[in-house]
């Protein structure tokens, strides 16, 4: 390498940068980025266009056929018509399903992960491998028997609750919460165990010498130390539940009592597949939460997603 | 939604959280107050019991039950008909073929595109924005992605102005508009495009991180040897990220085998687009063919099993090296 080259190209990374980014590669990257963004962009633009314009002109002609409206959003969110229930109710359902369905499995999983990592018993390791191996069971294998189980054992409880508190419908969130909690456990236990088992031995031992019980160690030491791992797993689980369709279809009952946004949207595609003013706005209502999470917590999001990529 | 409905929902939500907190609080309280004799044992049970009970009811028992159901007819007698149906009926065979096409195309194309993109944008200006744009589809639901792409594939009869991007392009080049989602076999390919659109971001992020892990010295040494960019890619980059490539390919394969929402939202499995996971739902929960649905779930398990095991082994090997 000549010294002239050295001087003109500056730092080490600058040098590598010059070599690796040719013009052709930049153009190719730009093309991919644009192609990847256009479908979402088209939907976003269309959601703000009046219905007649969406139906008669392409969204890319927006400058030739200008038109801006918030009616689509007002319509899907607030319209009082009984035949097409507004998405507001489903949005509430999605939120009220996803938050507990994140907290419940994370709590139980971190308890189990602590036990597997720090309580010494002969058969504990074998049990951990067994729980770990449960990841190979696809969700689909659990659905039919679990639904039968719920309708035998959970349904009477739901009916009793409805008779005591009439404002809580028979078809409440309970089965969806429990189902999501069950399906989340193997992966969450595995991921949290990886983290919790790497807490330095001295920390735990010091607490034990001071007379701390397992409950105290878990609450006061392990959980605070595990917050980064908990955050990643929580974000992954929250988005998984928010975006889920399959579990909701089977356990929610399908009415606005408990069904989440995804289920309602999938239904709208089937029954109102041509009403693009509703579908575009509705889709964006459901995309808002994941996109906010994505852009505000990108670091945790990527980590959680990579960690959780084998779930399902 | 009436106000009473909303109050009911908030009440459920609040009660759910409070009761859960009470259960966990009591559990931990009693764990610490366990009898002196065998205290360690009781504490272990207390920490593990909630997770293990839920797993037993939610996964272990159902897995065996599904296995049993797949060998039972509607009267509850032993039969192999569910599996015979799967491998003899044309519609069911088509479902299996479609699944194979999905799993052949999605992982390979997503990985190649993700890798190319990761290499192109590596150390370029605005790399973070480039990454965010392609990774964004990973954040949204398959249902949302289905709607986004259904709009791209939208059809209006010839002569009218096309509002779907794909048909608009076809018409602009002088072709006739096509009802894409009903046109077998291209419709399956178009559904696969949606999955590729989603998974490329995943491949790109993982592979980009792996590329950054290759020592700069290796790249520079290759440069001094007078290699061109393609040779460096073949001989330095690809060997350097082999482990990550395997993880990406296997992970996307697993996700693809289980794909359900995209098919359900865009065609509901009609027009010969069904895949195993969608057919499992349709048979078990729409057609009341529990035996067939269970058999399809078993097939899904058998297809996923070797990939998951391989994936886990690679991941563990990587972790040990680190």
XYZ file of C-alpha atoms in Angstrom, chain A:
312
model
C 0.000 0.000 0.000
C 1.512 3.322 -1.033
C 1.870 6.153 1.422
C -0.069 8.503 -0.843
C -3.043 6.183 -0.715
C -2.658 6.059 3.059
C -2.824 9.837 3.380
C -5.728 10.464 1.023
C -7.965 7.751 2.404
C -7.551 8.768 6.026
C -8.457 6.419 8.866
C -8.531 2.664 8.773
C -12.304 2.400 8.622
C -12.385 5.123 6.001
C -10.078 3.044 3.889
C -12.201 -0.061 4.170
C -15.305 1.953 3.528
C -13.967 3.235 0.236
C -13.173 -0.251 -0.927
C -16.418 -1.899 0.030
C -19.022 0.549 -1.114
C -18.939 0.716 -4.847
C -21.485 2.684 -6.764
C -23.301 -0.408 -8.030
C -23.787 -1.732 -4.510
C -25.226 1.585 -3.356
C -27.715 1.627 -6.210
C -28.741 -1.973 -5.517
C -29.219 -1.221 -1.825
C -31.287 1.827 -2.673
C -33.497 -0.205 -5.013
C -34.107 -2.886 -2.385
C -34.856 -0.276 0.292
C -37.376 1.467 -1.968
C -39.072 -1.748 -3.107
C -39.332 -2.870 0.527
C -40.919 0.386 1.645
C -43.342 1.080 -1.208
C -46.118 -1.387 -0.252
C -46.408 0.012 3.294
C -46.107 3.550 2.038
C -48.902 2.994 -0.491
C -51.176 1.703 2.234
C -50.387 4.665 4.484
C -51.071 7.186 1.714
C -54.310 5.447 0.763
C -55.593 5.452 4.321
C -55.776 9.271 4.123
C -57.525 9.383 0.732
C -61.301 9.632 0.249
C -63.034 6.354 -0.575
C -64.029 7.280 -4.165
C -60.457 8.257 -4.996
C -59.031 5.027 -3.551
C -61.428 3.007 -5.675
C -60.875 4.866 -8.940
C -57.233 5.997 -8.975
C -53.908 4.560 -7.902
C -52.372 6.065 -4.766
C -49.254 6.977 -6.765
C -51.373 9.504 -8.687
C -52.020 11.448 -5.484
C -50.575 14.647 -6.919
C -52.753 14.406 -10.028
C -55.794 13.444 -7.941
C -55.317 15.245 -4.661
C -57.566 14.545 -1.721
C -56.994 14.260 2.001
C -59.370 13.046 4.665
C -59.415 11.635 8.176
C -62.861 10.131 7.613
C -61.460 6.622 7.124
C -59.939 6.652 10.584
C -62.989 8.258 12.139
C -65.089 5.609 10.413
C -63.152 2.544 11.564
C -62.463 3.856 15.052
C -65.678 5.561 16.082
C -68.553 4.712 13.734
C -71.481 3.664 15.938
C -73.048 1.241 13.462
C -73.933 -2.123 14.993
C -73.279 -4.169 11.862
C -69.649 -3.083 11.645
C -68.392 -2.672 15.186
C -65.684 -0.036 15.444
C -62.082 -1.017 15.957
C -61.856 0.895 19.243
C -63.254 -2.092 21.154
C -60.792 -4.449 19.475
C -57.901 -2.105 20.131
C -58.761 -2.195 23.839
C -58.941 -5.984 23.634
C -55.532 -6.234 21.971
C -54.002 -4.091 24.691
C -55.752 -5.887 27.549
C -54.752 -9.242 26.125
C -51.144 -8.401 25.337
C -50.134 -6.765 28.638
C -51.162 -9.592 31.010
C -50.079 -12.192 28.435
C -46.621 -10.652 28.726
C -46.492 -10.205 32.504
C -47.838 -13.659 33.443
C -45.423 -15.846 31.487
C -42.448 -13.624 32.294
C -43.110 -13.885 36.035
C -43.536 -17.662 36.042
C -40.648 -18.110 33.621
C -38.240 -16.050 35.708
C -39.234 -17.997 38.834
C -38.625 -21.279 37.050
C -35.409 -19.991 35.503
C -34.150 -18.993 38.961
C -34.949 -22.429 40.349
C -33.265 -24.177 37.432
C -30.188 -21.993 37.735
C -29.678 -21.684 41.491
C -31.445 -24.507 43.335
C -29.416 -27.680 43.443
C -31.256 -30.971 43.085
C -30.344 -34.170 41.324
C -33.162 -34.188 38.797
C -33.324 -30.444 38.184
C -30.969 -30.488 35.214
C -32.850 -33.269 33.484
C -36.085 -31.361 34.038
C -34.585 -28.223 32.547
C -33.538 -30.070 29.402
C -37.055 -31.468 29.139
C -38.627 -27.996 29.396
C -36.092 -26.729 26.883
C -36.996 -29.573 24.520
C -40.683 -28.566 24.635
C -39.797 -25.830 22.161
C -40.051 -28.421 19.424
C -43.802 -28.845 19.971
C -45.555 -26.614 17.451
C -48.500 -24.587 18.704
C -50.750 -26.457 16.311
C -50.292 -29.668 18.270
C -51.743 -28.112 21.406
C -54.799 -26.340 20.038
C -57.521 -28.988 19.808
C -56.973 -30.655 23.208
C -56.461 -27.338 24.968
C -59.709 -25.958 23.610
C -61.508 -29.088 24.803
C -59.824 -28.758 28.182
C -60.880 -25.123 28.528
C -64.481 -25.772 27.588
C -64.671 -28.519 30.222
C -62.852 -26.851 33.100
C -62.686 -23.113 32.422
C -66.109 -22.438 30.936
C -68.091 -23.073 34.165
C -65.853 -20.596 35.968
C -66.378 -17.976 33.273
C -70.139 -18.465 33.442
C -70.101 -18.166 37.213
C -68.092 -14.938 36.975
C -70.584 -13.553 34.484
C -73.486 -14.325 36.808
C -71.737 -12.590 39.720
C -70.451 -9.613 37.704
C -72.776 -9.240 34.715
C -70.616 -6.573 33.081
C -67.902 -9.163 32.489
C -68.992 -11.230 29.497
C -68.942 -15.020 29.568
C -66.362 -14.906 26.808
C -63.651 -13.052 28.715
C -59.899 -12.746 28.300
C -58.988 -15.572 30.660
C -58.539 -18.412 28.133
C -56.409 -16.239 25.824
C -54.228 -15.085 28.724
C -53.700 -18.655 29.907
C -53.055 -20.017 26.413
C -50.464 -17.350 25.597
C -48.821 -17.882 28.989
C -48.510 -21.610 28.385
C -47.115 -21.264 24.890
C -44.585 -18.618 25.941
C -43.050 -20.583 28.815
C -40.499 -22.945 27.189
C -38.699 -20.229 25.270
C -38.957 -17.617 28.044
C -37.590 -20.046 30.640
C -34.726 -20.963 28.341
C -33.768 -17.364 27.531
C -34.056 -16.102 31.096
C -32.157 -19.130 32.403
C -29.255 -18.268 30.097
C -29.107 -14.853 31.683
C -29.904 -15.641 35.308
C -27.421 -18.525 35.473
C -24.647 -16.107 34.548
C -25.168 -13.900 37.587
C -21.885 -14.223 39.546
C -21.948 -16.948 42.164
C -20.489 -14.582 44.791
C -23.516 -12.305 44.597
C -25.965 -15.088 45.364
C -23.678 -16.695 47.966
C -23.165 -13.394 49.785
C -26.923 -12.944 50.065
C -27.318 -16.506 51.361
C -24.634 -15.998 53.988
C -26.521 -12.893 55.121
C -29.522 -15.138 55.713
C -31.626 -14.145 52.738
C -34.314 -16.629 51.734
C -34.853 -17.783 48.169
C -37.858 -15.493 47.890
C -35.779 -12.480 48.963
C -32.884 -13.365 46.682
C -35.281 -13.734 43.774
C -37.093 -10.440 44.346
C -34.264 -8.230 45.576
C -31.262 -9.498 43.625
C -32.094 -11.695 40.663
C -34.999 -9.764 39.175
C -33.307 -6.324 39.299
C -30.151 -7.769 37.748
C -32.134 -9.503 35.015
C -33.931 -6.373 33.826
C -32.133 -6.116 30.446
C -32.985 -9.718 29.621
C -36.535 -9.296 30.918
C -36.986 -6.213 28.731
C -35.905 -8.011 25.567
C -38.080 -11.044 26.233
C -41.012 -8.823 27.264
C -40.884 -6.799 24.058
C -40.693 -9.933 21.972
C -43.604 -11.552 23.822
C -45.736 -8.379 23.743
C -45.382 -8.027 19.986
C -45.873 -11.753 19.474
C -49.192 -11.595 21.300
C -50.204 -8.292 19.689
C -49.547 -9.707 16.200
C -50.955 -13.173 16.879
C -53.930 -14.408 14.913
C -54.028 -18.169 15.454
C -54.369 -18.297 19.257
C -56.949 -15.507 19.157
C -59.040 -17.249 16.498
C -59.322 -20.343 18.627
C -59.631 -18.990 22.164
C -61.254 -15.541 21.884
C -64.721 -16.506 20.711
C -64.496 -13.971 17.886
C -66.861 -11.286 19.202
C -65.924 -7.789 20.272
C -66.073 -9.050 23.863
C -62.577 -10.471 23.637
C -61.267 -10.672 20.049
C -58.119 -8.650 19.258
C -57.483 -6.324 16.321
C -55.770 -8.911 14.160
C -58.794 -11.171 14.276
C -61.184 -8.357 13.376
C -58.941 -7.224 10.525
C -58.670 -10.729 9.115
C -62.462 -10.907 9.271
C -62.810 -7.554 7.492
C -60.552 -8.757 4.688
C -62.877 -11.708 4.224
C -66.191 -9.873 4.413
C -65.272 -6.369 3.207
C -62.306 -7.134 0.974
C -63.135 -4.293 -1.425
C -63.634 -1.517 1.145
C -60.081 -0.318 0.969
C -60.825 2.917 2.827
C -61.645 0.814 5.895
C -58.964 -1.817 5.412
C -56.115 0.653 4.915
C -57.064 2.730 7.948
C -57.797 -0.365 10.025
C -54.475 -1.942 9.138
C -52.660 1.180 10.230
C -54.488 1.303 13.522
C -53.094 -2.166 14.223
C -49.614 -1.293 12.961
C -49.211 1.817 15.093
C -48.316 0.051 18.328
C -45.674 -2.304 16.870
C -44.151 0.545 14.881
C -43.898 2.758 17.972
C -42.284 -0.090 19.895
C -39.987 -0.777 16.967
C -38.747 2.759 16.470
C -38.482 3.700 20.157
C -36.957 0.500 21.521
C -35.061 -0.711 18.476
C -32.091 -2.071 20.378
C -34.128 -4.225 22.768
C -36.468 -5.081 19.964
C -33.785 -6.515 17.717
C -32.215 -8.416 20.602
C -35.544 -9.825 21.724
C -36.548 -10.744 18.235
C -33.354 -12.565 17.491
C -33.583 -14.409 20.773
C -37.183 -15.372 20.214
C -37.014 -16.207 16.551
C -37.590 -19.921 17.053
C -40.901 -19.511 18.868
C -44.163 -20.850 17.535
